[in-house]
Amino acid sequence: MKKRVGILTSGGDCPGLNATIRGVAKALYARFGENVEIVGILNGYHGLITGEYKEMCEDDFRGILTLGGTILGTKRTPFKLMRVVEEDKIDKVAAMKKTYKDAKLDCLLCLGGNGTHKTANLLSQEGLNIIGLPKTIDNDIYGTDVTFGFHTAVDIATEVIDRIHTTAGSHSRVMCIEIMGNKAGWLTLYSGIAGGADIILLPEQPYDIDRVCAAVERRARKGSNFSIIAVAEGAINTEEARMKRKEWMAKRAEAGYGVTATNRIAAAVQKKTGMETRVCIPGHMQRGGSPSAYDRVLATEFGSYAAKLVEVERYGVTVAMVNNRVVANRLEDIAGKTRNIPEGCELLTVAPAETLKIKTSRCVMQRGVFAFMLQNEPPDEPPKPSESTDEPPEELDSFWGGS
Ligand code: F6P
């Protein structure tokens, strides 16, 4: 039977989107031959709302394995506005359903992060046949051990930390490097460990500035003329951890150090330790360029698994990696949840001694609670997930951007 498969990329881009699109397409052509038609929705959910899409052919998917960005374009279309009718008077959900119908889609593949998955779940509940694919450099999608794009970003951030070491040493400076990751610390933790950062500040472990300064001074006393501090863009201090997000955001705005903690940390370290301090923000460089070999393989695995789900018509799910196996989670089970670094995560025990370990309740256990393993073919119904006893994260929307 002929299948028309829609595909879109939504939210912030990352390396590996094109590799995943290609993986999906190659596997679909392999499984269905001439009986598949692929429709590219442009610029994420925005294109689904405005009806911008194009018929794709096999040639469109050639030569894109190593290409950064997304050939389909992407946009942030915040989930929280999906049900809100704005000035343009467009009912977005109705418009998306109309485009799906007009394009005569049998199913729609949504490549994206947390916000994308919330809208994917909404569309699924509205009766569309949806399959998600987990993309983000933040690695914070619930129910999967890894997302594509993450390891490339780790490589990039690690190289930044490596390079900063030499200039920090030459100038006897403290360097604060701000690493992306939204409200999850995975990217900072991995690159901080891989790059040998001396202090790693994570959103999951609110920091105490006195302890940060003490750690810098301790290193200086032991003969190190420089220190590297890897600061997650979502890092907050212990005082902020006791406040509501709105409150501490307002306090930060008033203090004038910007929306993240990095500049404030650098200023405090310079003042307290007397060491010259600089800030480095690699920013969107962490999302640009070609995917790493690991991400190319992961993207291809995820893409071809999605094609298998299309063949067996297993919808309302998203592709995931659990314990090194590619599986599918129900969208309704993962949408609206975030995967933070759990307390007791092994990597925290190997992180530099100065990594500040302060307990927090914002951690969500990461793995497997509601993944179901696929043997040869997906079963009709995944088992019901067991209830997580972890507290859900207090704030689920994207910190800096929407989705
Ligand atoms: O979710 C990916 C990410 O790069 C986050 O790490 C970061 O907080 C955010 O997107 C930046 O968003 P934007 O590209 O909209 O500035």
Short mmCIF file of C-alpha atoms and ligand atoms in Angstrom, two decimals:
data_model
loop_
_atom_site.label_atom_id
_atom_site.label_comp_id
_atom_site.label_asym_id
_atom_site.label_seq_id
_atom_site.Cartn_x
_atom_site.Cartn_y
_atom_site.Cartn_z
CA MET A 1 0.00 0.00 0.00
CA LYS A 2 1.25 3.50 -0.85
CA LYS A 3 2.38 5.69 2.04
CA ARG A 4 2.77 9.45 2.19
CA VAL A 5 5.14 10.38 4.96
CA GLY A 6 5.55 13.96 6.17
CA ILE A 7 8.73 15.07 7.91
CA LEU A 8 9.59 18.25 9.78
CA THR A 9 12.37 19.64 11.97
CA SER A 10 11.33 21.97 14.77
CA GLY A 11 13.00 24.00 17.54
CA GLY A 12 16.70 24.83 17.73
CA ASP A 13 18.78 23.07 15.10
CA CYS A 14 21.68 20.72 15.82
CA PRO A 15 24.22 18.64 13.94
CA GLY A 16 22.66 15.37 12.78
CA LEU A 17 19.25 16.63 11.65
CA ASN A 18 20.08 16.06 7.99
CA ALA A 19 21.72 12.73 8.76
CA THR A 20 18.48 11.66 10.46
CA ILE A 21 16.30 12.92 7.61
CA ARG A 22 18.53 10.96 5.25
CA GLY A 23 18.37 7.87 7.49
CA VAL A 24 14.57 8.00 7.49
CA ALA A 25 14.39 8.51 3.73
CA LYS A 26 16.86 5.79 2.79
CA ALA A 27 15.12 3.28 5.05
CA LEU A 28 11.69 4.26 3.74
CA TYR A 29 12.80 3.85 0.11
CA ALA A 30 14.40 0.51 1.03
CA ARG A 31 11.22 -0.73 2.70
CA PHE A 32 8.57 0.70 0.38
CA GLY A 33 10.39 1.28 -2.93
CA GLU A 34 8.13 3.28 -5.23
CA ASN A 35 5.28 2.98 -2.81
CA VAL A 36 6.43 5.79 -0.61
CA GLU A 37 6.17 9.54 -1.09
CA ILE A 38 7.98 11.88 1.26
CA VAL A 39 6.67 15.36 1.95
CA GLY A 40 9.00 17.91 3.55
CA ILE A 41 7.24 20.41 5.83
CA LEU A 42 9.23 23.66 5.83
CA ASN A 43 10.36 25.48 8.98
CA GLY A 44 8.88 23.11 11.53
CA TYR A 45 5.37 23.50 12.91
CA HIS A 46 5.29 27.00 11.43
CA GLY A 47 5.19 25.42 7.97
CA LEU A 48 2.55 22.99 9.10
CA ILE A 49 0.45 25.92 10.26
CA THR A 50 0.96 28.01 7.12
CA GLY A 51 0.77 25.07 4.72
CA GLU A 52 4.32 25.33 3.40
CA TYR A 53 5.53 21.94 2.23
CA LYS A 54 7.17 20.32 -0.76
CA GLU A 55 7.28 16.92 -2.42
CA MET A 56 10.71 15.37 -1.97
CA CYS A 57 12.48 12.87 -4.18
CA GLU A 58 15.36 10.45 -3.58
CA ASP A 59 17.90 12.95 -4.91
CA ASP A 60 16.97 15.45 -2.20
CA PHE A 61 18.43 13.13 0.40
CA ARG A 62 21.79 12.57 -1.26
CA GLY A 63 24.93 14.23 0.04
CA ILE A 64 23.42 15.48 3.28
CA LEU A 65 24.89 13.01 5.80
CA THR A 66 27.65 15.38 6.84
CA LEU A 67 25.74 18.61 6.34
CA GLY A 68 25.00 20.74 9.44
CA GLY A 69 21.67 22.50 10.02
CA THR A 70 18.49 21.20 8.38
CA ILE A 71 17.54 21.15 4.71
CA LEU A 72 13.91 21.63 5.77
CA GLY A 73 14.53 24.74 7.87
CA THR A 74 13.34 25.08 11.44
CA LYS A 75 11.65 27.58 13.71
CA ARG A 76 10.68 27.88 17.33
CA THR A 77 6.89 27.69 17.60
CA PRO A 78 6.29 27.57 21.36
CA PHE A 79 4.00 24.82 22.58
CA LYS A 80 2.34 27.13 25.07
CA LEU A 81 1.01 29.25 22.19
CA MET A 82 -0.33 26.34 20.15
CA ARG A 83 -3.81 26.70 21.59
CA VAL A 84 -3.65 30.49 21.74
CA VAL A 85 -5.26 32.44 18.92
CA GLU A 86 -3.05 35.47 18.36
CA GLU A 87 -3.47 38.66 16.33
CA ASP A 88 -3.36 36.77 13.04
CA LYS A 89 -6.56 34.99 14.22
CA ILE A 90 -5.18 31.62 13.13
CA ASP A 91 -6.33 28.53 14.99
CA LYS A 92 -2.94 26.81 14.86
CA VAL A 93 -4.09 23.32 15.77
CA ALA A 94 -6.87 23.38 13.18
CA ALA A 95 -4.42 24.77 10.61
CA MET A 96 -1.90 21.99 11.29
CA LYS A 97 -4.60 19.36 10.94
CA LYS A 98 -5.74 20.94 7.68
CA THR A 99 -2.23 20.90 6.20
CA TYR A 100 -1.81 17.27 7.22
CA LYS A 101 -5.08 16.48 5.44
CA ASP A 102 -4.38 18.66 2.38
CA ALA A 103 -0.96 17.05 1.96
CA LYS A 104 -2.73 13.67 2.20
CA LEU A 105 -0.27 12.43 4.81
CA ASP A 106 -0.50 8.96 6.31
CA CYS A 107 1.84 10.00 9.08
CA LEU A 108 4.15 12.79 10.19
CA LEU A 109 7.67 12.48 11.61
CA CYS A 110 8.62 15.29 14.00
CA LEU A 111 12.34 15.75 14.66
CA GLY A 112 12.90 17.93 17.68
CA GLY A 113 13.47 18.49 21.37
CA ASN A 114 11.19 18.78 24.37
CA GLY A 115 8.88 21.46 23.01
CA THR A 116 8.59 19.67 19.68
CA HIS A 117 7.59 16.51 21.51
CA LYS A 118 4.89 18.34 23.47
CA THR A 119 3.32 19.54 20.22
CA ALA A 120 3.85 16.11 18.65
CA ASN A 121 1.88 14.62 21.54
CA LEU A 122 -0.85 17.25 21.11
CA LEU A 123 -1.17 16.38 17.41
CA SER A 124 -1.21 12.71 18.24
CA GLN A 125 -4.04 13.29 20.71
CA GLU A 126 -5.82 15.23 17.97
CA GLY A 127 -5.83 12.04 15.93
CA LEU A 128 -2.81 12.49 13.62
CA ASN A 129 -0.34 9.65 13.12
CA ILE A 130 2.84 11.00 14.68
CA ILE A 131 6.33 9.63 15.26
CA GLY A 132 8.93 11.70 17.11
CA LEU A 133 12.71 11.62 16.80
CA PRO A 134 14.85 12.98 19.65
CA LYS A 135 17.08 15.86 18.63
CA THR A 136 18.95 18.27 20.89
CA ILE A 137 22.42 19.25 21.99
CA ASP A 138 20.97 19.46 25.51
CA ASN A 139 20.42 15.68 25.80
CA ASP A 140 17.45 16.34 28.03
CA ILE A 141 14.63 14.40 26.40
CA TYR A 142 12.95 12.12 28.87
CA GLY A 143 13.11 8.37 28.31
CA THR A 144 16.18 8.26 26.04
CA ASP A 145 19.79 7.88 27.13
CA VAL A 146 20.98 10.03 24.26
CA THR A 147 19.70 12.46 21.64
CA PHE A 148 21.35 13.10 18.29
CA GLY A 149 23.39 16.31 18.21
CA PHE A 150 24.54 15.97 21.78
CA HIS A 151 27.86 14.23 21.20
CA THR A 152 28.87 16.60 18.42
CA ALA A 153 28.22 19.52 20.75
CA VAL A 154 30.27 17.76 23.45
CA ASP A 155 33.15 17.51 20.97
CA ILE A 156 32.89 21.20 20.08
CA ALA A 157 32.62 22.40 23.69
CA THR A 158 35.52 20.13 24.65
CA GLU A 159 37.68 21.67 21.97
CA VAL A 160 36.81 25.11 23.30
CA ILE A 161 37.89 24.07 26.81
CA ASP A 162 41.09 22.52 25.43
CA ARG A 163 42.01 25.69 23.58
CA ILE A 164 41.14 27.95 26.49
CA HIS A 165 43.64 26.03 28.64
CA THR A 166 46.65 27.37 26.76
CA THR A 167 45.61 31.02 26.80
CA ALA A 168 44.52 30.76 30.45
CA GLY A 169 47.97 29.39 31.32
CA SER A 170 49.84 32.05 29.32
CA HIS A 171 48.03 34.88 31.08
CA SER A 172 47.59 33.30 34.54
CA ARG A 173 43.85 33.85 34.26
CA VAL A 174 40.64 32.28 35.46
CA MET A 175 38.50 31.51 32.42
CA CYS A 176 34.73 31.04 32.78
CA ILE A 177 33.38 29.16 29.77
CA GLU A 178 29.62 29.20 29.34
CA ILE A 179 28.25 25.99 27.90
CA MET A 180 24.76 25.61 26.39
CA GLY A 181 22.27 23.01 27.55
CA ASN A 182 19.24 25.01 28.66
CA LYS A 183 18.30 23.79 32.14
CA ALA A 184 20.16 20.49 31.90
CA GLY A 185 23.84 20.11 32.72
CA TRP A 186 24.72 17.17 30.45
CA LEU A 187 26.68 19.16 27.90
CA THR A 188 28.64 21.00 30.58
CA LEU A 189 29.31 17.84 32.56
CA TYR A 190 30.51 15.82 29.56
CA SER A 191 32.62 18.57 27.99
CA GLY A 192 33.86 19.68 31.40
CA ILE A 193 35.13 16.21 32.16
CA ALA A 194 36.47 15.62 28.64
CA GLY A 195 38.19 19.01 28.59
CA GLY A 196 39.56 18.71 32.12
CA ALA A 197 37.77 21.79 33.49
CA ASP A 198 38.79 22.51 37.08
CA ILE A 199 35.35 23.53 38.27
CA ILE A 200 32.04 22.46 36.72
CA LEU A 201 28.84 24.32 37.59
CA LEU A 202 25.60 22.56 36.70
CA PRO A 203 21.94 23.62 36.88
CA GLU A 204 21.21 20.46 38.85
CA GLN A 205 23.64 21.46 41.62
CA PRO A 206 23.20 25.10 42.65
CA TYR A 207 26.60 26.63 43.34
CA ASP A 208 27.93 28.64 46.28
CA ILE A 209 30.17 31.42 44.98
CA ASP A 210 32.38 31.31 48.11
CA ARG A 211 33.14 27.67 47.43
CA VAL A 212 33.94 28.45 43.80
CA CYS A 213 36.40 31.16 44.87
CA ALA A 214 37.87 28.91 47.56
CA ALA A 215 38.47 26.22 44.93
CA VAL A 216 40.28 28.71 42.67
CA GLU A 217 42.43 29.90 45.58
CA ARG A 218 43.20 26.32 46.61
CA ARG A 219 44.45 25.58 43.11
CA ALA A 220 46.58 28.74 43.13
CA ARG A 221 48.10 27.75 46.49
CA LYS A 222 48.99 24.37 45.02
CA GLY A 223 50.84 26.08 42.18
CA SER A 224 48.28 26.29 39.35
CA ASN A 225 48.46 29.75 37.85
CA PHE A 226 45.11 29.40 36.07
CA SER A 227 41.68 27.83 36.52
CA ILE A 228 39.04 26.79 34.03
CA ILE A 229 35.42 27.05 35.17
CA ALA A 230 32.82 25.35 32.94
CA VAL A 231 29.53 27.11 33.67
CA ALA A 232 26.27 25.67 32.37
CA GLU A 233 24.11 28.44 30.94
CA GLY A 234 21.38 27.23 33.28
CA ALA A 235 23.56 27.32 36.43
CA ILE A 236 21.98 29.00 39.43
CA ASN A 237 23.37 29.73 42.88
CA THR A 238 22.10 28.41 46.20
CA GLU A 239 20.23 31.63 46.95
CA GLU A 240 18.46 31.53 43.57
CA ALA A 241 17.60 27.89 44.10
CA ARG A 242 15.34 28.98 46.95
CA MET A 243 13.52 31.53 44.79
CA LYS A 244 11.01 31.30 42.00
CA ARG A 245 12.56 31.57 38.54
CA LYS A 246 10.77 34.85 37.85
CA GLU A 247 12.23 36.37 41.01
CA TRP A 248 15.84 35.49 40.32
CA MET A 249 15.54 36.44 36.66
CA ALA A 250 14.37 39.88 37.79
CA LYS A 251 17.25 40.11 40.26
CA ARG A 252 19.74 39.22 37.54
CA ALA A 253 18.27 41.84 35.21
CA GLU A 254 18.57 44.45 37.94
CA ALA A 255 22.20 43.52 38.64
CA GLY A 256 22.93 43.93 34.95
CA TYR A 257 25.15 40.90 34.42
CA GLY A 258 22.94 39.37 31.75
CA VAL A 259 20.52 36.49 31.74
CA THR A 260 23.04 33.76 32.63
CA ALA A 261 25.25 33.49 35.72
CA THR A 262 28.61 33.46 33.92
CA ASN A 263 29.50 37.16 33.94
CA ARG A 264 28.45 37.48 37.55
CA ILE A 265 30.57 34.48 38.53
CA ALA A 266 33.58 35.90 36.69
CA ALA A 267 33.20 39.29 38.38
CA ALA A 268 32.90 37.70 41.83
CA VAL A 269 35.90 35.41 41.28
CA GLN A 270 38.07 38.32 40.12
CA LYS A 271 37.02 40.44 43.09
CA LYS A 272 37.46 37.74 45.71
CA THR A 273 40.60 36.00 44.45
CA GLY A 274 42.34 38.96 42.85
CA MET A 275 43.01 36.81 39.77
CA GLU A 276 42.35 38.27 36.35
CA THR A 277 39.22 36.62 34.97
CA ARG A 278 37.68 36.41 31.50
CA VAL A 279 34.45 35.00 30.07
CA CYS A 280 34.20 32.86 26.91
CA ILE A 281 30.80 32.11 25.38
CA PRO A 282 31.01 29.72 22.42
CA GLY A 283 27.21 29.98 22.05
CA HIS A 284 25.64 28.71 18.84
CA MET A 285 28.96 27.41 17.56
CA GLN A 286 28.05 24.39 19.69
CA ARG A 287 25.11 23.74 17.34
CA GLY A 288 26.80 24.41 14.04
CA GLY A 289 28.60 22.36 11.43
CA SER A 290 28.99 18.73 10.59
CA PRO A 291 27.83 15.95 12.94
CA SER A 292 30.45 13.73 14.54
CA ALA A 293 30.86 10.11 13.42
CA TYR A 294 28.93 9.01 16.51
CA ASP A 295 26.00 11.28 15.68
CA ARG A 296 25.98 10.19 12.04
CA VAL A 297 25.60 6.58 13.13
CA LEU A 298 23.03 7.40 15.81
CA ALA A 299 21.01 9.53 13.39
CA THR A 300 21.02 6.73 10.84
CA GLU A 301 19.93 4.17 13.44
CA PHE A 302 17.15 6.42 14.71
CA GLY A 303 16.03 7.30 11.19
CA SER A 304 15.85 3.75 9.99
CA TYR A 305 14.01 2.67 13.12
CA ALA A 306 11.43 5.40 12.49
CA ALA A 307 10.91 3.95 9.00
CA LYS A 308 10.27 0.58 10.60
CA LEU A 309 7.65 2.17 12.86
CA VAL A 310 6.00 3.67 9.77
CA GLU A 311 5.86 0.25 8.14
CA VAL A 312 4.16 -1.37 11.12
CA GLU A 313 2.00 1.74 11.60
CA ARG A 314 3.11 2.24 15.19
CA TYR A 315 2.18 5.84 15.89
CA GLY A 316 1.97 8.13 18.93
CA VAL A 317 5.54 7.18 19.84
CA THR A 318 9.04 8.61 19.74
CA VAL A 319 12.31 6.87 18.99
CA ALA A 320 14.71 6.46 21.91
CA MET A 321 17.93 4.76 22.96
CA VAL A 322 17.73 2.76 26.17
CA ASN A 323 20.62 0.64 27.38
CA ASN A 324 22.14 0.68 23.91
CA ARG A 325 18.97 -0.49 22.16
CA VAL A 326 16.84 1.61 19.91
CA VAL A 327 13.27 1.51 21.20
CA ALA A 328 10.08 3.57 21.08
CA ASN A 329 8.42 5.45 23.95
CA ARG A 330 4.84 6.60 23.97
CA LEU A 331 4.64 10.34 23.31
CA GLU A 332 2.14 10.76 26.12
CA ASP A 333 4.67 9.26 28.56
CA ILE A 334 7.56 11.55 27.73
CA ALA A 335 5.94 14.81 26.63
CA GLY A 336 6.36 17.61 29.18
CA LYS A 337 9.12 15.88 31.12
CA THR A 338 12.80 16.75 31.20
CA ARG A 339 15.77 14.48 31.74
CA ASN A 340 18.18 16.17 34.13
CA ILE A 341 21.37 14.71 35.58
CA PRO A 342 20.13 12.38 38.32
CA GLU A 343 21.54 12.45 41.78
CA GLY A 344 24.00 9.62 42.11
CA CYS A 345 24.99 9.83 38.43
CA GLU A 346 28.33 8.03 38.18
CA LEU A 347 29.89 10.85 36.18
CA LEU A 348 29.47 13.23 39.09
CA THR A 349 31.81 11.08 41.10
CA VAL A 350 34.59 11.37 38.51
CA ALA A 351 34.10 15.10 37.91
CA PRO A 352 36.76 17.40 39.37
CA ALA A 353 36.74 17.52 43.15
CA GLU A 354 35.71 21.16 43.00
CA THR A 355 32.51 20.33 41.15
CA LEU A 356 30.01 21.59 43.64
CA LYS A 357 27.76 18.90 44.92
CA ILE A 358 24.71 20.32 46.56
CA LYS A 359 21.55 18.29 46.67
CA THR A 360 18.60 19.36 44.64
CA SER A 361 15.19 17.91 44.01
CA ARG A 362 15.13 18.88 40.34
CA CYS A 363 16.60 15.62 39.10
CA VAL A 364 14.50 13.18 37.16
CA MET A 365 15.74 9.64 36.85
CA GLN A 366 16.80 9.06 33.34
CA ARG A 367 16.34 5.66 32.06
CA GLY A 368 14.09 3.08 30.92
CA VAL A 369 11.05 3.43 33.11
CA PHE A 370 8.70 3.35 30.24
CA ALA A 371 10.72 2.25 27.33
CA PHE A 372 9.67 -0.93 25.73
CA MET A 373 12.11 -3.06 23.87
CA LEU A 374 11.51 -3.95 20.29
CA GLN A 375 12.53 -7.42 19.28
CA ASN A 376 12.07 -7.84 15.56
CA GLU A 377 8.93 -5.84 15.20
CA PRO A 378 7.29 -3.36 17.56
CA PRO A 379 4.51 -4.92 19.64
CA ASP A 380 1.03 -3.49 19.20
CA GLU A 381 1.00 -1.93 22.64
CA PRO A 382 3.92 -0.99 24.86
CA PRO A 383 3.59 -1.95 28.52
CA LYS A 384 2.21 0.71 30.81
CA PRO A 385 5.03 2.73 32.35
CA SER A 386 5.67 2.40 36.02
CA GLU A 387 5.12 5.62 37.92
CA SER A 388 8.24 7.67 38.56
CA THR A 389 8.68 8.62 42.19
CA ASP A 390 10.89 11.55 41.26
CA GLU A 391 9.54 15.02 41.55
CA PRO A 392 8.78 16.48 38.14
CA PRO A 393 10.92 19.48 37.22
CA GLU A 394 9.31 22.70 38.39
CA GLU A 395 9.51 24.48 35.04
CA LEU A 396 9.20 22.72 31.74
CA ASP A 397 9.34 25.39 29.11
CA SER A 398 12.60 26.22 27.45
CA PHE A 399 14.68 28.63 29.46
CA TRP A 400 15.91 30.96 26.74
CA GLY A 401 13.95 29.92 23.74
CA GLY A 402 10.60 28.27 23.22
CA SER A 403 10.41 25.33 20.95
O1 F6P B 1 17.99 23.63 22.96
C1 F6P B 1 19.17 23.91 22.30
C2 F6P B 1 19.70 25.25 22.73
O2 F6P B 1 20.88 25.51 22.03
C3 F6P B 1 19.91 25.43 24.22
O3 F6P B 1 21.08 24.81 24.67
C4 F6P B 1 19.88 26.92 24.33
O4 F6P B 1 19.46 27.31 25.63
C5 F6P B 1 18.86 27.34 23.31
O5 F6P B 1 18.78 26.27 22.39
C6 F6P B 1 19.22 28.60 22.56
O6 F6P B 1 18.12 28.92 21.78
P1 F6P B 1 18.14 29.90 20.52
O7 F6P B 1 18.81 29.19 19.39
O8 F6P B 1 16.72 30.16 20.25
O9 F6P B 1 18.93 31.10 20.93
#
